[in-house]
Coordinates of C-alpha atoms and ligand atoms in Angstrom, one line a residue:
X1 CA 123.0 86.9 114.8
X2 CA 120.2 88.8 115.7
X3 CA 117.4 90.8 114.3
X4 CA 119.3 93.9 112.9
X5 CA 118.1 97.5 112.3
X6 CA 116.8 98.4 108.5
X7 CA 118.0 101.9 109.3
X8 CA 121.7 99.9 109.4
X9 CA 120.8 97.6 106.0
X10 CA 119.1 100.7 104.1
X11 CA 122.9 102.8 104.9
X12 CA 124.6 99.8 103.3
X13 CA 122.5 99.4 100.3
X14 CA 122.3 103.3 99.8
X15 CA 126.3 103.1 99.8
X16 CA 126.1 100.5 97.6
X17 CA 123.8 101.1 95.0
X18 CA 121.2 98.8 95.6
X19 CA 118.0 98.0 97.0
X20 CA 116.4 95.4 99.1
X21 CA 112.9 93.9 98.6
X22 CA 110.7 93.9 101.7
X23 CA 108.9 91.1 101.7
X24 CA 105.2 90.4 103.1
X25 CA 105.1 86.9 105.4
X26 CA 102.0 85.3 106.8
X27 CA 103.3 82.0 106.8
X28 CA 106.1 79.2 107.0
X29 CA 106.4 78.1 103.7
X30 CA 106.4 82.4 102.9
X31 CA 109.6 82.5 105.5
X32 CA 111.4 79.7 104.7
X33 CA 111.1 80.6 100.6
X34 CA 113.0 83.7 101.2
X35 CA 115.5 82.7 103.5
X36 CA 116.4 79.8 101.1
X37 CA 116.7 82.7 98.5
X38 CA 118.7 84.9 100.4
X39 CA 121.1 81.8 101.9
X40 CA 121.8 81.0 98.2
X41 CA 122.7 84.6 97.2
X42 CA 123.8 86.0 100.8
X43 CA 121.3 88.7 100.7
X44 CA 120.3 90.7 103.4
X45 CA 116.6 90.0 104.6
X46 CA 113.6 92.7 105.3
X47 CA 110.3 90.5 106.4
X48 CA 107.7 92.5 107.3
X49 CA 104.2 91.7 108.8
X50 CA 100.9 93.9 108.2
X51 CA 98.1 94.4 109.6
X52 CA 96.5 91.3 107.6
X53 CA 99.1 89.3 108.4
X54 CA 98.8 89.7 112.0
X55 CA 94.6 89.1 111.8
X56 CA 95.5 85.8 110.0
X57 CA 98.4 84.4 111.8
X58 CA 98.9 86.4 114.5
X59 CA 101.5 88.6 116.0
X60 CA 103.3 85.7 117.9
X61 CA 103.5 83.2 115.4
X62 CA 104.8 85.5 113.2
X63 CA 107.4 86.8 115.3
X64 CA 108.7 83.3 116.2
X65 CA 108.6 82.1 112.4
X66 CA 110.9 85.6 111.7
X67 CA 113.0 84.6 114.9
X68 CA 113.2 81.2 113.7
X69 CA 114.6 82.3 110.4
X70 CA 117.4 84.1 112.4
X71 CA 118.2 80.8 114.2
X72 CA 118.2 78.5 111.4
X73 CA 120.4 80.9 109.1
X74 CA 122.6 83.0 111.8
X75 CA 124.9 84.2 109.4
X76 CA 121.9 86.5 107.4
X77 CA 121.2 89.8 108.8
X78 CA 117.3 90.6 109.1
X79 CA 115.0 93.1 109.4
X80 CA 111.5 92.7 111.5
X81 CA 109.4 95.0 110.0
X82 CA 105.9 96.4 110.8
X83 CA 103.8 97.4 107.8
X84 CA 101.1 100.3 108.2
X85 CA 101.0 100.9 111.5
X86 CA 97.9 103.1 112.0
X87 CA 98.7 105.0 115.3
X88 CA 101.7 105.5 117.5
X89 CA 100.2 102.6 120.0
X90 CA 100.7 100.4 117.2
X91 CA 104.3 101.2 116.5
X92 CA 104.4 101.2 119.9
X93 CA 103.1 97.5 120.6
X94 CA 105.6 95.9 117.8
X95 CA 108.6 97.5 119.3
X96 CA 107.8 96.0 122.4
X97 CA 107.0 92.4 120.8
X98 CA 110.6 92.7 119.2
X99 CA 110.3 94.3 116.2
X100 CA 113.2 96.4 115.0
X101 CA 112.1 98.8 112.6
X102 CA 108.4 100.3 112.2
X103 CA 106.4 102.1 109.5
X104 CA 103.8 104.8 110.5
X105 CA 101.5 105.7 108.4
X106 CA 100.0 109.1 108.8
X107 CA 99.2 109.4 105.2
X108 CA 95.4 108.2 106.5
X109 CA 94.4 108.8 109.9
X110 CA 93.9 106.5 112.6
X111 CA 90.5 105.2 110.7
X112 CA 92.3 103.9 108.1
X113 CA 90.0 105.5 105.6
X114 CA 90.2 109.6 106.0
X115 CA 93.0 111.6 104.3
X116 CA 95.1 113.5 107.4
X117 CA 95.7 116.4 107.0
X118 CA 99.9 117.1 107.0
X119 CA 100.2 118.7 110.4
X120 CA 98.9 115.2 111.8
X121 CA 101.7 113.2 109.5
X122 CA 104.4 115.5 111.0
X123 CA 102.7 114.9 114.9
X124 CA 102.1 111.2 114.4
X125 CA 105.3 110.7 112.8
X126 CA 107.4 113.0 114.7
X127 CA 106.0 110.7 118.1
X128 CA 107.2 107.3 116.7
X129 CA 110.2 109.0 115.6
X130 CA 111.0 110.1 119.3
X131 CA 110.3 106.7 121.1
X132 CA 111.5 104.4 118.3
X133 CA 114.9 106.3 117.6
X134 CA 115.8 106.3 121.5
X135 CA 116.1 102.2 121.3
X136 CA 117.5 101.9 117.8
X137 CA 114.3 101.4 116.3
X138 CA 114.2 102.4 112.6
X139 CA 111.1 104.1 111.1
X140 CA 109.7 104.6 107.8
X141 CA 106.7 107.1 107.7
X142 CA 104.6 107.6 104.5
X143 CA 103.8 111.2 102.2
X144 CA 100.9 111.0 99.8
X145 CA 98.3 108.8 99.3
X146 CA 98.9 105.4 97.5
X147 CA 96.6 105.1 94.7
X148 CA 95.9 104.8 90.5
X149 CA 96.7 107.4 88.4
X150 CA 94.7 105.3 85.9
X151 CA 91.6 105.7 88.0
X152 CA 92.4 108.5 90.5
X153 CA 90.9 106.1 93.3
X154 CA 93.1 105.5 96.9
X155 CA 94.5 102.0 97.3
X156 CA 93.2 99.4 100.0
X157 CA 96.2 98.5 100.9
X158 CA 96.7 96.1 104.0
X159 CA 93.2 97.0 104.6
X160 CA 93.3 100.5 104.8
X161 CA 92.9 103.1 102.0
X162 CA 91.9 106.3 101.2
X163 CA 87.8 106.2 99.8
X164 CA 86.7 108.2 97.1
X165 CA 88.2 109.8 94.0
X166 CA 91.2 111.9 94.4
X167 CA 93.6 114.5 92.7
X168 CA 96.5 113.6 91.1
X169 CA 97.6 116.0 93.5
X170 CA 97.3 114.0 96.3
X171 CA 98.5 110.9 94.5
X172 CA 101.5 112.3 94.0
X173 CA 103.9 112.6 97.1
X174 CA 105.1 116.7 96.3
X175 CA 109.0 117.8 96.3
X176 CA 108.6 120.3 98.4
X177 CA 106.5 118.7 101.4
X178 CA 108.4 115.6 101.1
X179 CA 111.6 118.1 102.4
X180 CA 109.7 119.8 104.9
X181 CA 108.5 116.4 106.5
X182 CA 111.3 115.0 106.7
X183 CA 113.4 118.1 108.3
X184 CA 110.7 117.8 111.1
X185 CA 110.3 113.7 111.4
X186 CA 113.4 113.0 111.0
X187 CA 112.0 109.7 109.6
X188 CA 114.9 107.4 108.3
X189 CA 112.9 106.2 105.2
X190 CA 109.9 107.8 103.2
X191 CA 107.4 106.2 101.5
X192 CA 106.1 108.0 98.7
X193 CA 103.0 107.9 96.7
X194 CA 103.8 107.5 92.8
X195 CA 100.9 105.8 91.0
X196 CA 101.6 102.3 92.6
X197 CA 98.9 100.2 94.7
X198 CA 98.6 97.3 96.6
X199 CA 97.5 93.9 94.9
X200 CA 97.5 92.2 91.2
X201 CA 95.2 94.9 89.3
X202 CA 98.0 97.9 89.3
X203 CA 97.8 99.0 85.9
X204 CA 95.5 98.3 83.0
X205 CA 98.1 98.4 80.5
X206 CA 102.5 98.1 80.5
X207 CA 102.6 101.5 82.6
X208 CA 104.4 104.8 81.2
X209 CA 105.7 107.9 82.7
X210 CA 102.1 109.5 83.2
X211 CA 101.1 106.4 85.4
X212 CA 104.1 105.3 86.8
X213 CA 105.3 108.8 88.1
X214 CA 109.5 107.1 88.3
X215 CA 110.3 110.4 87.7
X216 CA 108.7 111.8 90.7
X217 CA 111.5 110.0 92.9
X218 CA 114.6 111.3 90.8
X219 CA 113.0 114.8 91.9
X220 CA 112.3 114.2 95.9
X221 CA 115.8 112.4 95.7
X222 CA 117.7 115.1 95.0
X223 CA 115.9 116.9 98.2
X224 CA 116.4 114.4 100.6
X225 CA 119.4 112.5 99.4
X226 CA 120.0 110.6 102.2
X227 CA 116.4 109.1 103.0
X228 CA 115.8 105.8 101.8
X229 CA 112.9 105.7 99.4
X230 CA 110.1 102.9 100.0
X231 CA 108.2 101.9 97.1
X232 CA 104.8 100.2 98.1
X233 CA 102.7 97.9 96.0
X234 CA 105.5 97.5 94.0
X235 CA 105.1 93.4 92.3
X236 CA 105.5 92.9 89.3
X237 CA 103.0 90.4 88.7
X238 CA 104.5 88.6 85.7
X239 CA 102.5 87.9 83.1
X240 CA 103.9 84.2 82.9
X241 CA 102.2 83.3 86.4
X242 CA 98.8 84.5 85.4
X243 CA 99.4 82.4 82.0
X244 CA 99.7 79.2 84.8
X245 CA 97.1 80.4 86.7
X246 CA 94.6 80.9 83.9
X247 CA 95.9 77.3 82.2
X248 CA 94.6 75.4 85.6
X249 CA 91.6 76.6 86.4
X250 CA 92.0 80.8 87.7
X251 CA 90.2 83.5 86.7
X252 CA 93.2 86.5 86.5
X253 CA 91.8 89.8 84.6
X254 CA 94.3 90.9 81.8
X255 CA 96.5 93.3 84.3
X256 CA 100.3 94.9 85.0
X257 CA 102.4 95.7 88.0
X258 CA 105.6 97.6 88.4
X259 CA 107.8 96.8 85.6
X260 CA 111.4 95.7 87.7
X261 CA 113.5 98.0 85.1
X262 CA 111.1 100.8 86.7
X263 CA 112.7 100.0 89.8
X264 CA 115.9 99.6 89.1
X265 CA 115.3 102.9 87.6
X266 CA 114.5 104.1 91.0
X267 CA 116.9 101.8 92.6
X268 CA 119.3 104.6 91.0
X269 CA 117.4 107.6 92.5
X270 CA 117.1 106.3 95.9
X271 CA 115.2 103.7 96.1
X272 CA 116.3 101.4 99.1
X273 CA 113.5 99.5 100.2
X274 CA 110.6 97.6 97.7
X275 CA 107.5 96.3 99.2
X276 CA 106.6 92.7 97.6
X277 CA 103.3 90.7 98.6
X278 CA 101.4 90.0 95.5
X279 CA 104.5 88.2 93.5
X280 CA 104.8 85.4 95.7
X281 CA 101.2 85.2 96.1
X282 CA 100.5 84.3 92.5
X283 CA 103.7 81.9 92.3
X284 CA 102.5 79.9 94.8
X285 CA 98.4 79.8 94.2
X286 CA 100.5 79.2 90.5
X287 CA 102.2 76.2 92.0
X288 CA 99.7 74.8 94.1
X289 CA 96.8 75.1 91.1
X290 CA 98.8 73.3 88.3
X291 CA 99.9 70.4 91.4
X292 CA 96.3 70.2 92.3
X293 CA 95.5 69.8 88.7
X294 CA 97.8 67.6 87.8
X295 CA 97.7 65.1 91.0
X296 CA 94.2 64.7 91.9
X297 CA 94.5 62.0 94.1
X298 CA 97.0 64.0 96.5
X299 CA 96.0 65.3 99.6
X300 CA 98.7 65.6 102.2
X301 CA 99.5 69.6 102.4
X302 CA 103.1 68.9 102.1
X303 CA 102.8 67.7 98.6
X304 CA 101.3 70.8 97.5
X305 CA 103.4 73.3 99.8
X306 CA 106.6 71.5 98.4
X307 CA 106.1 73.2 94.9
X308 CA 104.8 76.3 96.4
X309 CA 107.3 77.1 98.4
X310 CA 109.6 76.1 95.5
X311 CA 108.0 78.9 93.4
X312 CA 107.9 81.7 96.1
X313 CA 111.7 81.1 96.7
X314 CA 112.3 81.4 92.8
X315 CA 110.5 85.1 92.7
X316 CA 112.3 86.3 95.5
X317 CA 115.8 85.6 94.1
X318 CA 115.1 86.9 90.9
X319 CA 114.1 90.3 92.8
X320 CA 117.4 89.9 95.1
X321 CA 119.5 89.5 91.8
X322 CA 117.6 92.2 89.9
X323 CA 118.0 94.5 93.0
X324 CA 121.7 94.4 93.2
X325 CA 121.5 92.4 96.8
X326 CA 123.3 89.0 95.9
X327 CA 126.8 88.8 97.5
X328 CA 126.1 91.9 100.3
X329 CA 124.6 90.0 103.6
X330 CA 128.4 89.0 104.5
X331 CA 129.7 92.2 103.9
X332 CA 127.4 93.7 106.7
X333 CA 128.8 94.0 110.1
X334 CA 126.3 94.2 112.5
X335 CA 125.5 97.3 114.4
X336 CA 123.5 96.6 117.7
X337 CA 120.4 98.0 118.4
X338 CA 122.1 100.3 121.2
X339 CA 124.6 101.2 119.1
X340 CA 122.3 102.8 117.1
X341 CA 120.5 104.3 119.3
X342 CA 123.6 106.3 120.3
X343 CA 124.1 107.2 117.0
X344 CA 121.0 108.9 116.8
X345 CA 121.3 110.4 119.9
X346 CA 125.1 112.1 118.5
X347 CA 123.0 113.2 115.6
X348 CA 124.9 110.5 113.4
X349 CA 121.9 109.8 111.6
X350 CA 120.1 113.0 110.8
X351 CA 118.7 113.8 107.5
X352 CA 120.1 116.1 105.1
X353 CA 117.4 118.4 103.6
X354 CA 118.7 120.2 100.4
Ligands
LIG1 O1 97.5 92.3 101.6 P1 98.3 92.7 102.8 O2 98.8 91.7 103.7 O3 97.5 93.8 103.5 O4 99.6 93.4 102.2 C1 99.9 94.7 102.1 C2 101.2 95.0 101.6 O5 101.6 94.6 100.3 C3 102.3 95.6 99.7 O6 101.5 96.6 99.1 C4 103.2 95.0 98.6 O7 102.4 95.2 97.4 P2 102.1 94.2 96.2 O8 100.7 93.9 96.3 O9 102.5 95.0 95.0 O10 103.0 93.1 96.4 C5 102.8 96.5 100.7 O11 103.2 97.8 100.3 C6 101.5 96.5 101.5 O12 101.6 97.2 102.6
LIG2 ZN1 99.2 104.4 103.3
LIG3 ZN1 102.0 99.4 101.5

């Protein structure tokens, strides 16, 4: 099998009832954790690199890790993903390099830093759309900036965010302009700001309705019922992995992520696609702290990596099963990248705007 479109996975789990967690990779040990998951469960696979990913390992060695994950396991579909592209050059660039489904972000513009104003998310978005859509290519654009409710302050999320104090206004993707952008985008999936940020420090208590804005999504939804819902900075960051971490030798604040019976919740509202970094970062500095601690003398990577990878693989199946995924990679028949292309071009794929 090949690399598949998310446009094609995001259908099926949207037919479904389920989600699929997205899944930020930098390394090996990262890829081969969630394709062990997913082989165990026959879950369908979304690996997606951003822009820190591709400053620490580089575009190529990612894309041959993700390729390699296709080889070794031909029977699970995946998703190459780019997180947060900044401009229409960048979308532009992973397509070429193989990549088969794109996110632009013209939440920020091309600085990373300044809020754009919409007219710029419609052009920027309405580009990637044009050029990504006429190969196949899937694209997920972004509405609102991602950022606390809690502290009305934009999230630095893979290296970009919004500086400054904001309204909850602008945290908060709105109903109405999330229809609008996607009649003119056409985007295939939306991601949409609702009080969740990138990293461990989310939320400085279990979050309720007034900082976890769930209800938010039911809303934009029933607008745009057939656009897939992303939900960024969306970990959970268990509390029993900062309870390991703190026991060998870390220093983890008291802190909450996203609940996963919030996202279910959403899961239920349209919710298709669930951005995961943080998670299997803790498990494994988790794993790797309490080996160090409790095997002084070891010093060969593997040793270490071993238990890591362990952990990461155990996070990501408990997100495939809470998701709904387990049991759906072998009921997808794959739809080739030209394919789909022709089926946007016969307006297959457009988005209904209620
Ligand atoms: O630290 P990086 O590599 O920039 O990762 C950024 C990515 O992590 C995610 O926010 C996932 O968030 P978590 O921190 O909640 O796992 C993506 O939405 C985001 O784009
Ligand atoms: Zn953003
Ligand atoms: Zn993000």
């Amino acid at each position: 099998m090949s690399l598949v479109s998310m446009r094609q996975l995001l259908d099926h789990a949207a037919e479904n009832g389920y989600g699929i967690p997205a899944f930020n990779v930098n390394n090996l040990e990262q890829v081969q954790a969630i394709m062990a998951a997913a082989d165990a469960l026959n879950a369908p696979v979304i690996m997606q690199a951003s822009a820190g990913a591709r400053k620490y390992a580089g575009e190529a060695f990612l894309r041959h890790l993700i390729d390699a994950a296709v080889e070794a396991y031909p029977h699970i579909p995946v998703v190459m993903h780019q997180d947060h592209g900044q401009s229409p050059a960048v979308c532009m660039a992973a397509i070429r390099s193989g990549f088969t489904s794109v996110m632009m972000d013209g939440s920020l513009e091309a600085d990373g830093k300044s809020v754009a104003s919409y007219d710029y998310n419609v052009e920027v978005s309405r580009e990637v759309v044009k050029f990504s859509h006429a190969i196949g290519v899937t694209v997920e654009a972004e509405l609102g900036v991602l950022g606390s409710l809690e502290t009305m302050k934009g999230d630095k999320e893979d290296g970009h965010g919004a500086d400054g104090t904001m309204t909850r206004e602008q945290l908060l993707t709105d109903v109405a302009q999330a229809a609008d952008f996607v009649q003119r985008t056409q985007c295939d999936a939306l991601a949409i700001a609702i009080g969740t940020s990138h990293g461990a420090y989310k939320f400085t208590r279990k979050p309720t309705g007034d900082i976890l804005a769930i209800d938010r999504i039911k809303e934009i939804h029933a607008r745009i019922p057939n656009t897939h819902l992303v939900m960024h900075g969306s970990s959970s960051v268990p509390q029993e992995l900062l309870a390991i971490i703190r026991e060998f030798g870390g220093d983890m604040k008291e802190t909450y992520g996203v609940p996963v019976e919030e996202i279910q919740e959403g899961i239920r509202h349209g919710v298709r696609k669930i951005n995961i970094d943080t998670d299997i970062r803790l498990a494994m500095t988790a794993a790797v702290r309490q080996y160090m601690f409790q095997n002084p003398s070891k010093f060969d990577p593997r040793d270490f990596l071993k238990p890591a990878r362990a952990a990461a693989e155990q996070v990501v199946r408990a997100r495939f099963q809470a998701f709904g995924c387990e049991g759906q990679a072998s009921k997808i028949k794959i739809i080739p990248m030209e394919k789909m292309a022709e089926r946007y071009k016969a307006g297959e794929l457009s988005q209904i705007v209620k």
